[in-house]
Short mmCIF file of C-alpha atoms and ligand atoms in Angstrom, two decimals:
data_model
loop_
_atom_site.label_atom_id
_atom_site.label_comp_id
_atom_site.label_asym_id
_atom_site.label_seq_id
_atom_site.Cartn_x
_atom_site.Cartn_y
_atom_site.Cartn_z
CA MET A 1351 79.24 203.52 134.74
CA LYS A 1352 81.18 200.36 133.60
CA ILE A 1353 78.81 197.58 132.46
CA ALA A 1354 79.20 193.91 130.95
CA VAL A 1355 76.48 192.52 128.97
CA ILE A 1356 76.56 188.54 128.90
CA GLY A 1357 74.90 187.09 125.69
CA THR A 1358 75.25 189.35 122.54
CA GLY A 1359 71.93 188.43 120.76
CA TYR A 1360 69.13 190.70 119.76
CA VAL A 1361 68.56 191.86 123.43
CA GLY A 1362 72.26 191.80 124.58
CA LEU A 1363 73.55 193.91 121.52
CA SER A 1364 70.74 196.20 121.68
CA THR A 1365 71.43 196.79 125.38
CA GLY A 1366 74.97 197.04 125.05
CA VAL A 1367 74.88 199.33 122.38
CA GLY A 1368 72.13 201.50 123.81
CA PHE A 1369 73.96 201.89 126.97
CA ALA A 1370 77.24 202.77 125.44
CA SER A 1371 75.41 205.51 123.36
CA LYS A 1372 74.28 206.91 126.57
CA GLY A 1373 77.91 207.29 127.57
CA ASN A 1374 78.52 204.12 129.69
CA GLU A 1375 81.68 201.96 129.06
CA VAL A 1376 80.13 198.54 127.69
CA ILE A 1377 81.98 195.08 127.25
CA CYS A 1378 79.64 192.62 125.36
CA VAL A 1379 80.61 188.95 126.10
CA ASP A 1380 79.52 185.91 123.88
CA ILE A 1381 80.57 182.41 123.69
CA ASP A 1382 80.29 182.73 119.95
CA LYS A 1383 83.58 183.94 118.84
CA LYS A 1384 82.42 184.93 115.21
CA LYS A 1385 79.74 187.19 116.96
CA VAL A 1386 82.36 188.87 119.22
CA GLU A 1387 84.65 189.24 116.14
CA GLN A 1388 81.76 190.68 113.87
CA VAL A 1389 80.74 193.25 116.71
CA ASN A 1390 84.19 194.44 117.17
CA LYS A 1391 84.53 195.01 113.46
CA GLY A 1392 81.38 197.10 113.50
CA VAL A 1393 79.19 194.36 111.85
CA SER A 1394 76.03 193.73 113.44
CA PRO A 1395 75.53 189.80 113.27
CA ILE A 1396 71.86 190.40 113.41
CA TYR A 1397 69.84 192.50 110.85
CA GLU A 1398 68.07 195.40 112.92
CA PRO A 1399 67.78 198.73 111.63
CA LEU A 1400 69.85 201.63 113.23
CA LEU A 1401 71.77 199.04 115.18
CA SER A 1402 74.76 198.98 112.77
CA GLU A 1403 75.11 202.61 112.80
CA HIS A 1404 75.02 202.94 116.51
CA LEU A 1405 77.31 200.01 116.80
CA LYS A 1406 79.87 201.94 114.59
CA LYS A 1407 79.71 205.23 116.36
CA VAL A 1408 80.12 203.57 120.01
CA LEU A 1409 83.13 201.62 118.75
CA LYS A 1410 84.64 204.68 117.42
CA GLU A 1411 84.22 206.58 120.56
CA LYS A 1412 85.65 203.42 122.22
CA LYS A 1413 82.56 202.98 124.47
CA LEU A 1414 81.90 199.49 123.50
CA ARG A 1415 83.94 196.28 122.85
CA ALA A 1416 83.21 192.68 122.48
CA THR A 1417 85.13 189.65 124.27
CA ASP A 1418 84.62 186.07 124.72
CA ASN A 1419 86.32 186.29 128.06
CA LEU A 1420 83.68 186.70 130.69
CA HIS A 1421 85.87 186.49 133.61
CA GLU A 1422 87.89 189.59 132.37
CA ALA A 1423 84.56 191.62 131.60
CA ILE A 1424 83.23 190.96 135.02
CA GLY A 1425 86.35 192.16 136.67
CA LYS A 1426 86.17 195.28 134.91
CA SER A 1427 82.49 196.15 135.32
CA GLU A 1428 80.23 197.50 138.16
CA ILE A 1429 76.85 196.02 136.68
CA VAL A 1430 76.55 192.58 134.77
CA PHE A 1431 73.63 192.08 132.60
CA VAL A 1432 72.38 188.66 131.71
CA SER A 1433 70.88 188.45 128.33
CA VAL A 1434 71.45 184.90 127.16
CA GLY A 1435 68.48 183.11 125.47
CA THR A 1436 65.81 181.17 127.44
CA PRO A 1437 64.27 178.98 124.88
CA SER A 1438 61.64 176.37 125.17
CA LYS A 1439 62.06 172.62 126.08
CA GLU A 1440 60.09 170.18 124.12
CA ASP A 1441 57.22 170.39 126.65
CA GLY A 1442 56.87 174.24 126.30
CA SER A 1443 58.44 174.89 129.65
CA ILE A 1444 61.48 177.28 129.88
CA ASP A 1445 65.05 175.91 129.27
CA LEU A 1446 67.34 177.65 131.61
CA LYS A 1447 70.38 175.93 130.72
CA TYR A 1448 71.97 178.91 129.39
CA ILE A 1449 71.06 180.98 132.57
CA GLU A 1450 72.32 178.14 134.82
CA ASN A 1451 75.81 178.07 133.00
CA VAL A 1452 76.03 181.80 133.02
CA SER A 1453 75.03 182.18 136.72
CA LYS A 1454 77.66 179.52 137.50
CA ASP A 1455 80.32 181.46 135.31
CA ILE A 1456 79.29 184.83 136.91
CA GLY A 1457 79.57 183.34 140.33
CA ARG A 1458 82.95 181.82 139.76
CA SER A 1459 84.28 185.34 138.48
CA LEU A 1460 82.58 187.27 141.68
CA THR A 1461 85.55 186.11 143.99
CA ASN A 1462 87.18 188.97 145.63
CA LYS A 1463 86.13 191.49 143.01
CA GLY A 1464 84.27 194.00 145.31
CA TYR A 1465 80.57 194.76 145.17
CA LYS A 1466 78.72 194.21 141.69
CA LEU A 1467 75.25 194.22 140.57
CA ILE A 1468 73.86 191.31 138.50
CA VAL A 1469 71.00 191.84 136.49
CA VAL A 1470 68.82 189.50 134.81
CA LYS A 1471 67.57 190.87 131.54
CA SER A 1472 66.74 187.85 129.89
CA THR A 1473 63.08 186.64 130.14
CA VAL A 1474 62.63 184.15 132.96
CA VAL A 1475 59.35 182.69 134.47
CA PRO A 1476 58.59 183.91 138.03
CA GLU A 1477 60.86 182.86 140.98
CA THR A 1478 63.76 181.99 138.43
CA THR A 1479 66.06 184.77 139.68
CA GLY A 1480 65.36 183.94 143.23
CA LYS A 1481 65.48 180.31 143.03
CA VAL A 1482 67.94 179.60 140.32
CA VAL A 1483 70.08 182.42 139.51
CA ILE A 1484 70.78 183.43 143.36
CA PRO A 1485 71.44 180.05 144.55
CA LEU A 1486 73.99 179.45 141.85
CA LEU A 1487 75.82 182.90 141.99
CA GLU A 1488 76.18 182.48 145.85
CA ARG A 1489 77.05 178.58 145.61
CA TYR A 1490 79.83 179.47 142.96
CA SER A 1491 81.23 182.62 144.55
CA GLY A 1492 81.02 181.69 148.25
CA LYS A 1493 79.40 185.19 148.76
CA LYS A 1494 76.19 186.44 149.88
CA ALA A 1495 73.28 188.02 147.55
CA GLY A 1496 72.42 191.31 149.17
CA ARG A 1497 75.23 191.72 151.40
CA ASP A 1498 78.32 191.08 148.77
CA PHE A 1499 76.59 191.59 145.55
CA GLY A 1500 73.46 193.06 144.47
CA VAL A 1501 70.78 191.35 142.16
CA CYS A 1502 68.02 192.92 139.97
CA MET A 1503 65.47 191.74 137.35
CA ASN A 1504 65.18 193.98 134.45
CA PRO A 1505 62.74 192.53 131.67
CA GLU A 1506 63.27 194.08 128.42
CA PHE A 1507 60.37 194.77 126.16
CA LEU A 1508 61.97 195.90 122.96
CA ARG A 1509 60.43 194.86 119.67
CA GLU A 1510 62.90 193.41 116.93
CA GLY A 1511 62.72 195.69 114.00
CA LYS A 1512 62.63 198.73 116.54
CA ALA A 1513 65.16 197.57 118.93
CA MET A 1514 67.28 200.73 119.12
CA GLU A 1515 64.32 202.94 119.02
CA ASP A 1516 62.63 200.93 122.02
CA PHE A 1517 65.67 200.29 123.98
CA LEU A 1518 66.44 203.99 124.26
CA ASN A 1519 62.86 205.17 124.47
CA PRO A 1520 60.97 202.34 126.64
CA ASP A 1521 57.33 202.93 127.55
CA ARG A 1522 58.52 201.74 130.96
CA ILE A 1523 61.43 200.29 132.91
CA VAL A 1524 60.67 197.87 135.37
CA ILE A 1525 63.26 197.12 138.02
CA GLY A 1526 63.08 194.19 140.39
CA GLY A 1527 65.39 194.30 143.11
CA ILE A 1528 66.55 191.85 145.71
CA ASP A 1529 66.95 195.04 147.86
CA LYS A 1530 66.70 198.63 147.87
CA LYS A 1531 70.63 199.35 147.22
CA SER A 1532 70.41 196.86 144.08
CA GLY A 1533 67.38 198.83 142.60
CA ASN A 1534 68.92 202.35 143.20
CA ILE A 1535 72.20 201.34 141.43
CA LEU A 1536 70.20 200.12 138.57
CA GLU A 1537 67.70 203.22 138.78
CA ARG A 1538 70.78 205.42 138.53
CA LEU A 1539 71.93 203.86 135.09
CA TYR A 1540 68.55 204.49 133.71
CA GLU A 1541 68.43 208.30 135.02
CA ASN A 1542 69.20 209.70 131.64
CA PHE A 1543 66.27 207.78 130.02
CA ASP A 1544 63.06 209.59 129.89
CA SER A 1545 60.76 207.04 130.85
CA LYS A 1546 58.58 205.99 133.92
CA ILE A 1547 60.45 203.63 136.37
CA LEU A 1548 58.50 200.99 138.21
CA ARG A 1549 60.27 199.42 141.12
CA THR A 1550 59.20 195.93 142.30
CA ASP A 1551 60.45 192.66 143.87
CA LEU A 1552 62.20 190.19 141.68
CA LYS A 1553 59.42 187.66 140.95
CA THR A 1554 56.93 190.71 139.96
CA ALA A 1555 59.36 192.15 137.43
CA GLU A 1556 59.65 188.63 135.84
CA MET A 1557 55.74 188.25 135.82
CA ILE A 1558 55.27 191.65 134.31
CA LYS A 1559 57.05 190.56 131.29
CA TYR A 1560 55.24 187.31 130.79
CA ALA A 1561 51.84 189.26 131.35
CA SER A 1562 52.64 191.78 128.83
CA ASN A 1563 53.57 189.32 126.32
CA ALA A 1564 50.62 186.99 127.26
CA PHE A 1565 48.24 190.00 126.72
CA LEU A 1566 49.53 191.02 123.51
CA ALA A 1567 49.36 187.47 122.25
CA ILE A 1568 45.57 187.54 123.51
CA LYS A 1569 44.65 190.73 121.69
CA ILE A 1570 46.45 189.27 118.48
CA SER A 1571 44.30 186.00 118.71
CA PHE A 1572 41.30 188.13 119.76
CA SER A 1573 41.25 189.84 116.52
CA ASN A 1574 42.11 186.62 114.66
CA GLU A 1575 38.92 185.04 116.14
CA ILE A 1576 36.79 188.00 115.35
CA GLY A 1577 38.33 188.09 112.12
CA ASN A 1578 37.26 184.41 111.24
CA VAL A 1579 33.93 185.01 112.07
CA CYS A 1580 33.98 188.48 110.06
CA LYS A 1581 35.08 186.53 106.81
CA ARG A 1582 31.97 184.20 107.25
CA LEU A 1583 29.96 187.35 107.42
CA GLY A 1584 31.40 189.33 104.62
CA ILE A 1585 32.64 192.09 107.23
CA ASP A 1586 36.09 193.50 106.89
CA VAL A 1587 37.60 192.70 110.46
CA TYR A 1588 40.11 195.77 109.80
CA ASP A 1589 37.07 198.08 109.71
CA VAL A 1590 35.66 196.51 112.90
CA MET A 1591 39.12 196.88 114.70
CA LYS A 1592 39.28 200.34 113.67
CA GLY A 1593 36.17 200.89 115.36
CA VAL A 1594 37.04 198.82 118.55
CA GLY A 1595 40.57 200.37 118.71
CA LEU A 1596 39.28 203.94 119.13
CA ASP A 1597 38.05 203.05 122.49
CA LYS A 1598 40.79 204.21 124.88
CA ARG A 1599 40.22 201.47 127.28
CA ILE A 1600 41.52 199.12 124.43
CA SER A 1601 43.95 201.29 122.19
CA PRO A 1602 44.29 200.50 118.43
CA HIS A 1603 47.41 198.40 118.62
CA PHE A 1604 47.88 194.59 118.43
CA LEU A 1605 44.41 194.53 116.76
CA ARG A 1606 45.62 193.37 113.30
CA ALA A 1607 44.09 190.24 112.38
CA GLY A 1608 46.13 187.76 110.17
CA ALA A 1609 48.13 184.63 110.20
CA GLY A 1610 49.20 184.30 113.70
CA TYR A 1611 51.66 185.85 115.91
CA GLY A 1612 55.41 184.53 115.89
CA GLY A 1613 58.71 185.59 116.70
CA SER A 1614 61.31 184.48 119.37
CA CYS A 1615 59.19 185.80 122.40
CA PHE A 1616 55.34 185.51 122.20
CA PRO A 1617 55.09 181.73 121.33
CA LYS A 1618 57.68 180.84 123.85
CA ASP A 1619 56.68 182.98 126.62
CA VAL A 1620 52.91 182.03 126.47
CA ASP A 1621 54.25 178.28 126.70
CA ALA A 1622 56.33 178.97 129.34
CA LEU A 1623 53.76 180.56 131.30
CA VAL A 1624 51.14 177.84 130.80
CA ARG A 1625 53.72 175.42 132.16
CA LYS A 1626 54.60 177.40 135.00
CA ALA A 1627 51.15 177.66 135.63
CA LYS A 1628 50.44 173.96 135.53
CA ASP A 1629 53.26 173.28 137.68
CA LEU A 1630 51.41 175.41 140.26
CA LYS A 1631 48.27 173.39 139.56
CA TYR A 1632 46.48 175.91 137.91
CA GLU A 1633 45.05 175.19 134.31
CA PRO A 1634 45.38 178.51 132.38
CA ARG A 1635 42.70 177.59 129.79
CA LEU A 1636 42.46 181.08 128.25
CA LEU A 1637 46.36 181.05 127.35
CA GLU A 1638 45.80 177.41 126.39
CA GLU A 1639 43.02 178.46 123.95
CA VAL A 1640 45.26 181.30 122.75
CA GLN A 1641 48.10 178.98 121.89
CA ASP A 1642 45.90 176.69 120.08
CA LEU A 1643 44.31 179.37 117.95
CA ASN A 1644 47.24 180.79 117.03
CA ARG A 1645 48.71 177.33 115.55
CA ARG A 1646 45.44 177.03 113.58
CA GLN A 1647 45.79 180.71 112.40
CA LYS A 1648 49.27 179.90 111.19
CA VAL A 1649 48.33 176.96 108.96
CA GLY A 1650 45.08 178.37 108.13
CA MET A 1651 46.67 179.79 104.76
CA VAL A 1652 47.46 176.38 103.72
CA ASP A 1653 43.93 175.20 104.54
CA LEU A 1654 42.50 178.05 102.52
CA LEU A 1655 44.86 177.29 99.64
CA GLU A 1656 43.80 173.71 99.72
CA ARG A 1657 40.20 174.66 99.34
CA LYS A 1658 40.73 176.77 96.50
CA ILE A 1659 43.28 174.57 94.50
CA GLY A 1660 42.76 171.06 95.87
CA ASP A 1661 45.64 168.53 96.26
CA LEU A 1662 49.00 170.36 96.63
CA LYS A 1663 51.38 167.64 95.44
CA GLY A 1664 53.46 168.93 92.65
CA LYS A 1665 51.97 172.43 92.86
CA GLU A 1666 54.25 175.37 92.65
CA ILE A 1667 53.72 177.85 95.49
CA CYS A 1668 55.17 181.01 96.20
CA VAL A 1669 55.80 182.09 99.56
CA LEU A 1670 56.45 185.82 100.08
CA GLY A 1671 58.08 186.99 103.38
CA LEU A 1672 59.60 184.42 105.88
CA ALA A 1673 60.57 186.66 108.64
CA PHE A 1674 58.08 186.59 111.62
CA LYS A 1675 57.78 190.14 110.78
CA PRO A 1676 59.19 192.96 108.64
CA ASP A 1677 62.65 194.66 109.44
CA THR A 1678 64.07 191.70 110.99
CA ASP A 1679 65.91 188.46 109.77
CA ASP A 1680 64.66 186.40 112.89
CA ILE A 1681 62.38 183.43 111.63
CA ARG A 1682 62.03 181.95 115.18
CA GLY A 1683 58.32 181.00 115.90
CA ALA A 1684 57.38 182.17 112.28
CA SER A 1685 54.25 181.47 110.76
CA SER A 1686 56.42 180.79 107.54
CA VAL A 1687 58.09 177.82 109.40
CA GLU A 1688 54.68 176.22 109.95
CA ILE A 1689 53.50 177.07 106.48
CA LEU A 1690 56.65 175.80 104.79
CA SER A 1691 56.47 172.57 106.75
CA LYS A 1692 52.55 171.84 105.70
CA LEU A 1693 53.33 172.73 102.03
CA THR A 1694 56.59 170.78 101.82
CA GLU A 1695 54.92 167.88 103.85
CA LYS A 1696 51.89 167.99 101.22
CA GLY A 1697 54.18 167.58 98.25
CA ALA A 1698 54.13 171.23 96.91
CA LYS A 1699 57.28 172.63 95.30
CA VAL A 1700 57.99 175.75 97.33
CA ARG A 1701 59.61 178.75 95.90
CA ALA A 1702 60.29 181.57 98.62
CA TYR A 1703 61.56 185.00 98.91
CA ASP A 1704 62.46 187.27 101.79
CA PRO A 1705 64.44 190.47 101.67
CA LYS A 1706 66.40 189.36 104.69
CA ALA A 1707 65.57 186.07 106.43
CA GLU A 1708 66.57 183.67 103.54
CA GLY A 1709 69.66 182.50 105.31
CA ASN A 1710 67.99 181.62 108.63
CA THR A 1711 65.40 179.88 106.76
CA ARG A 1712 67.71 178.09 104.49
CA ARG A 1713 69.19 176.42 107.66
CA ILE A 1714 65.85 174.66 108.16
CA PHE A 1715 64.32 174.23 104.98
CA PRO A 1716 67.33 173.74 102.59
CA ASP A 1717 65.35 172.34 99.82
CA VAL A 1718 63.05 175.35 99.14
CA ASP A 1719 63.95 177.06 95.99
CA TYR A 1720 64.83 180.55 97.29
CA THR A 1721 64.65 183.55 94.83
CA GLU A 1722 66.61 186.77 94.66
CA ASN A 1723 63.38 188.74 94.08
CA VAL A 1724 59.64 188.71 94.23
CA LYS A 1725 59.37 188.51 90.53
CA ASP A 1726 61.18 185.19 90.28
CA ALA A 1727 59.32 183.80 93.21
CA ILE A 1728 55.89 184.54 91.55
CA LYS A 1729 56.91 183.49 88.01
CA GLY A 1730 55.21 180.22 86.87
CA SER A 1731 53.60 179.59 90.35
CA ASP A 1732 50.16 178.02 90.95
CA ALA A 1733 49.65 180.44 94.13
CA CYS A 1734 51.03 182.80 95.90
CA LEU A 1735 51.03 183.20 99.75
CA ILE A 1736 51.86 186.54 101.26
CA VAL A 1737 52.93 185.56 104.88
CA THR A 1738 55.32 188.72 106.06
CA GLU A 1739 54.15 192.57 105.57
CA TRP A 1740 57.50 193.76 104.16
CA GLU A 1741 56.96 197.19 102.79
CA GLU A 1742 58.09 196.16 99.01
CA PHE A 1743 55.10 193.63 99.04
CA ARG A 1744 52.66 196.58 99.78
CA LYS A 1745 53.49 197.95 96.31
CA LEU A 1746 52.52 195.02 94.34
CA GLU A 1747 50.25 195.36 91.49
CA ASP A 1748 48.15 193.35 89.22
CA LYS A 1749 50.80 193.18 86.41
CA ASP A 1750 53.35 191.86 88.80
CA PHE A 1751 51.19 188.74 89.23
CA LYS A 1752 50.80 188.15 85.20
CA LYS A 1753 53.51 185.46 85.17
CA MET A 1754 51.66 183.36 87.42
CA ARG A 1755 50.29 179.91 86.19
CA SER A 1756 47.09 180.69 87.83
CA LYS A 1757 46.37 183.65 89.85
CA ILE A 1758 45.54 182.51 93.02
CA ILE A 1759 46.61 184.94 95.97
CA ILE A 1760 46.06 184.45 99.64
CA GLU A 1761 47.42 187.33 101.82
CA GLY A 1762 48.20 186.44 105.83
CA ARG A 1763 48.71 190.19 106.57
CA LYS A 1764 46.48 192.93 105.05
CA ILE A 1765 48.93 194.54 102.58
CA LEU A 1766 47.89 194.40 99.29
CA ASP A 1767 45.83 197.54 97.85
CA PRO A 1768 42.77 196.27 96.44
CA THR A 1769 42.92 199.36 93.71
CA LYS A 1770 45.98 197.71 92.33
CA VAL A 1771 45.48 194.04 92.83
CA THR A 1772 42.31 192.06 92.09
CA GLY A 1773 41.23 188.59 92.93
CA PHE A 1774 43.21 188.07 96.02
CA GLU A 1775 41.82 186.66 99.45
CA GLY A 1776 42.84 187.36 102.92
CA ILE A 1777 43.10 184.83 105.52
CA CYS A 1778 40.26 186.29 107.63
CA TRP A 1779 39.04 189.03 105.39
N1 NAD B 2358 64.48 188.85 120.84
C1 NAD B 2358 63.65 189.66 121.29
O1 NAD B 2358 62.85 190.56 120.80
C2 NAD B 2358 63.47 189.89 122.80
C3 NAD B 2358 62.66 190.90 123.62
C4 NAD B 2358 62.76 190.94 124.95
C5 NAD B 2358 63.05 189.80 125.71
N2 NAD B 2358 64.07 188.96 125.02
C6 NAD B 2358 64.47 187.79 126.00
O2 NAD B 2358 65.92 188.25 125.96
C7 NAD B 2358 66.90 186.99 125.96
C8 NAD B 2358 67.64 187.00 124.86
O3 NAD B 2358 66.83 186.90 123.83
P1 NAD B 2358 67.64 186.97 122.05
O4 NAD B 2358 66.64 187.05 121.19
O5 NAD B 2358 68.70 188.30 122.27
O6 NAD B 2358 68.65 185.52 121.99
P2 NAD B 2358 69.68 185.44 121.04
O7 NAD B 2358 69.49 183.93 121.00
O8 NAD B 2358 69.76 186.23 119.84
O9 NAD B 2358 71.09 185.76 122.09
C9 NAD B 2358 71.58 184.95 123.00
C10 NAD B 2358 73.16 185.15 122.88
O10 NAD B 2358 73.43 184.51 124.23
C11 NAD B 2358 75.06 183.89 123.84
N3 NAD B 2358 75.31 183.02 124.91
C12 NAD B 2358 74.53 181.97 125.33
N4 NAD B 2358 75.11 181.27 126.57
C13 NAD B 2358 76.01 182.29 126.70
C14 NAD B 2358 77.14 182.21 127.72
N5 NAD B 2358 77.29 181.37 128.87
N6 NAD B 2358 78.05 183.44 127.79
C15 NAD B 2358 77.91 184.39 126.74
N7 NAD B 2358 77.10 184.20 125.85
C16 NAD B 2358 76.34 183.27 125.92
C17 NAD B 2358 74.40 183.25 122.45
O11 NAD B 2358 75.55 182.71 121.77
C18 NAD B 2358 73.52 184.36 121.70
O12 NAD B 2358 74.41 185.04 121.20
C19 NAD B 2358 65.59 185.85 126.05
O13 NAD B 2358 65.17 185.42 127.45
C20 NAD B 2358 64.49 186.33 125.42
O14 NAD B 2358 63.26 185.84 125.67
C21 NAD B 2358 63.99 188.87 123.64
#
């Protein structure tokens, strides 16, 4: 099928490359000309395992190209995916400015081009597709949704770091349709995917995405809460969660206690759901507590550090790991951002190392001293905080910490091997 994907970020690029590698003809659209150029040259603008290889392959097969010309891309496509960003406003509510702009642009391009299916893939709070996207599409095209063009909401569940793998083999494909015809067209596009398909209406599809992310955020926060109690009792929360996760009703996933969840999705999506609930005059207390606990958990490493070494002013602190999780360069919502803010606010001299996320972090914290490797970050430091579970940090041994001024090691993810490293402390173990 002929597809346009509007917004070539983590989701849009994975979607475009994914559908192209399934044999479709894809045009990726972005307003960022540099991204368009990079994609056409086979250079992925983001670090994501397997994405570059797949991108190069589909470019060679001429199954994908990128452009900043939305009008042309829509003209040549049967299905148009919207995968622009949906960040948070100051008050935590969803910022729909990119969705609104793109809906208007698509509307303008829909005139006299035959029937097309518009698919919202961005994460949007329930009612957005029905009450914001469709009215704008109709107003700017002069056409009627359902009659002249189709509309679906198709949330994306991929994980950064595993984007290609997840896109091509999703646990489920949720298709919310304005009508049967729209859903059928999208279902046909997914027919060579070996995944369960769930058909719903638009707002149910939107809510499935939020409920999934909120549930995972709750699961992590639950483990953190139990971990905080376990630490006071001298119990290893990882042993506890191993026992808990063996229960089929619970599953072992997302039970790893640590320095809080981050990323471009969980924090902003929980915030947006909280605001939506409040707009509907409902107080979502469980979700609010989860947000609060997560904020405390993120800076808990700095609190623990202060309890160990006192005033941080002038102290040299090494931070290992900046990305919100390994195998990505994304620092949106990352625990490292809160930790670096708090450390610098308290006058600490921060040295940081991350194999992929230095560039993105440098934009927010230009004054941090970034090193090329772990060794240089650790050397001469008064304390070391391990914030992201990059594989290379798992291999650290006592000898690697020898050049520290004082051996204070706090880990926010349980990765150090106690048979190889001594004298470290975990945030909640
Ligand atoms: N990142 C994830 O892991 C993930 C997973 C599932 C769902 N989502 C959701 O998917 C959506 C996109 O997320 P992302 O992380 O890919 O965002 P992103 O910020 O990486 O990418 C968005 C892209 O859209 C482009 N854009 C903005 N306005 C445009 C316009 N008018 N025309 C063309 N391009 C435009 C931007 O330049 C940018 O490249 C969000 O709603 C997010 O919540 C993200």
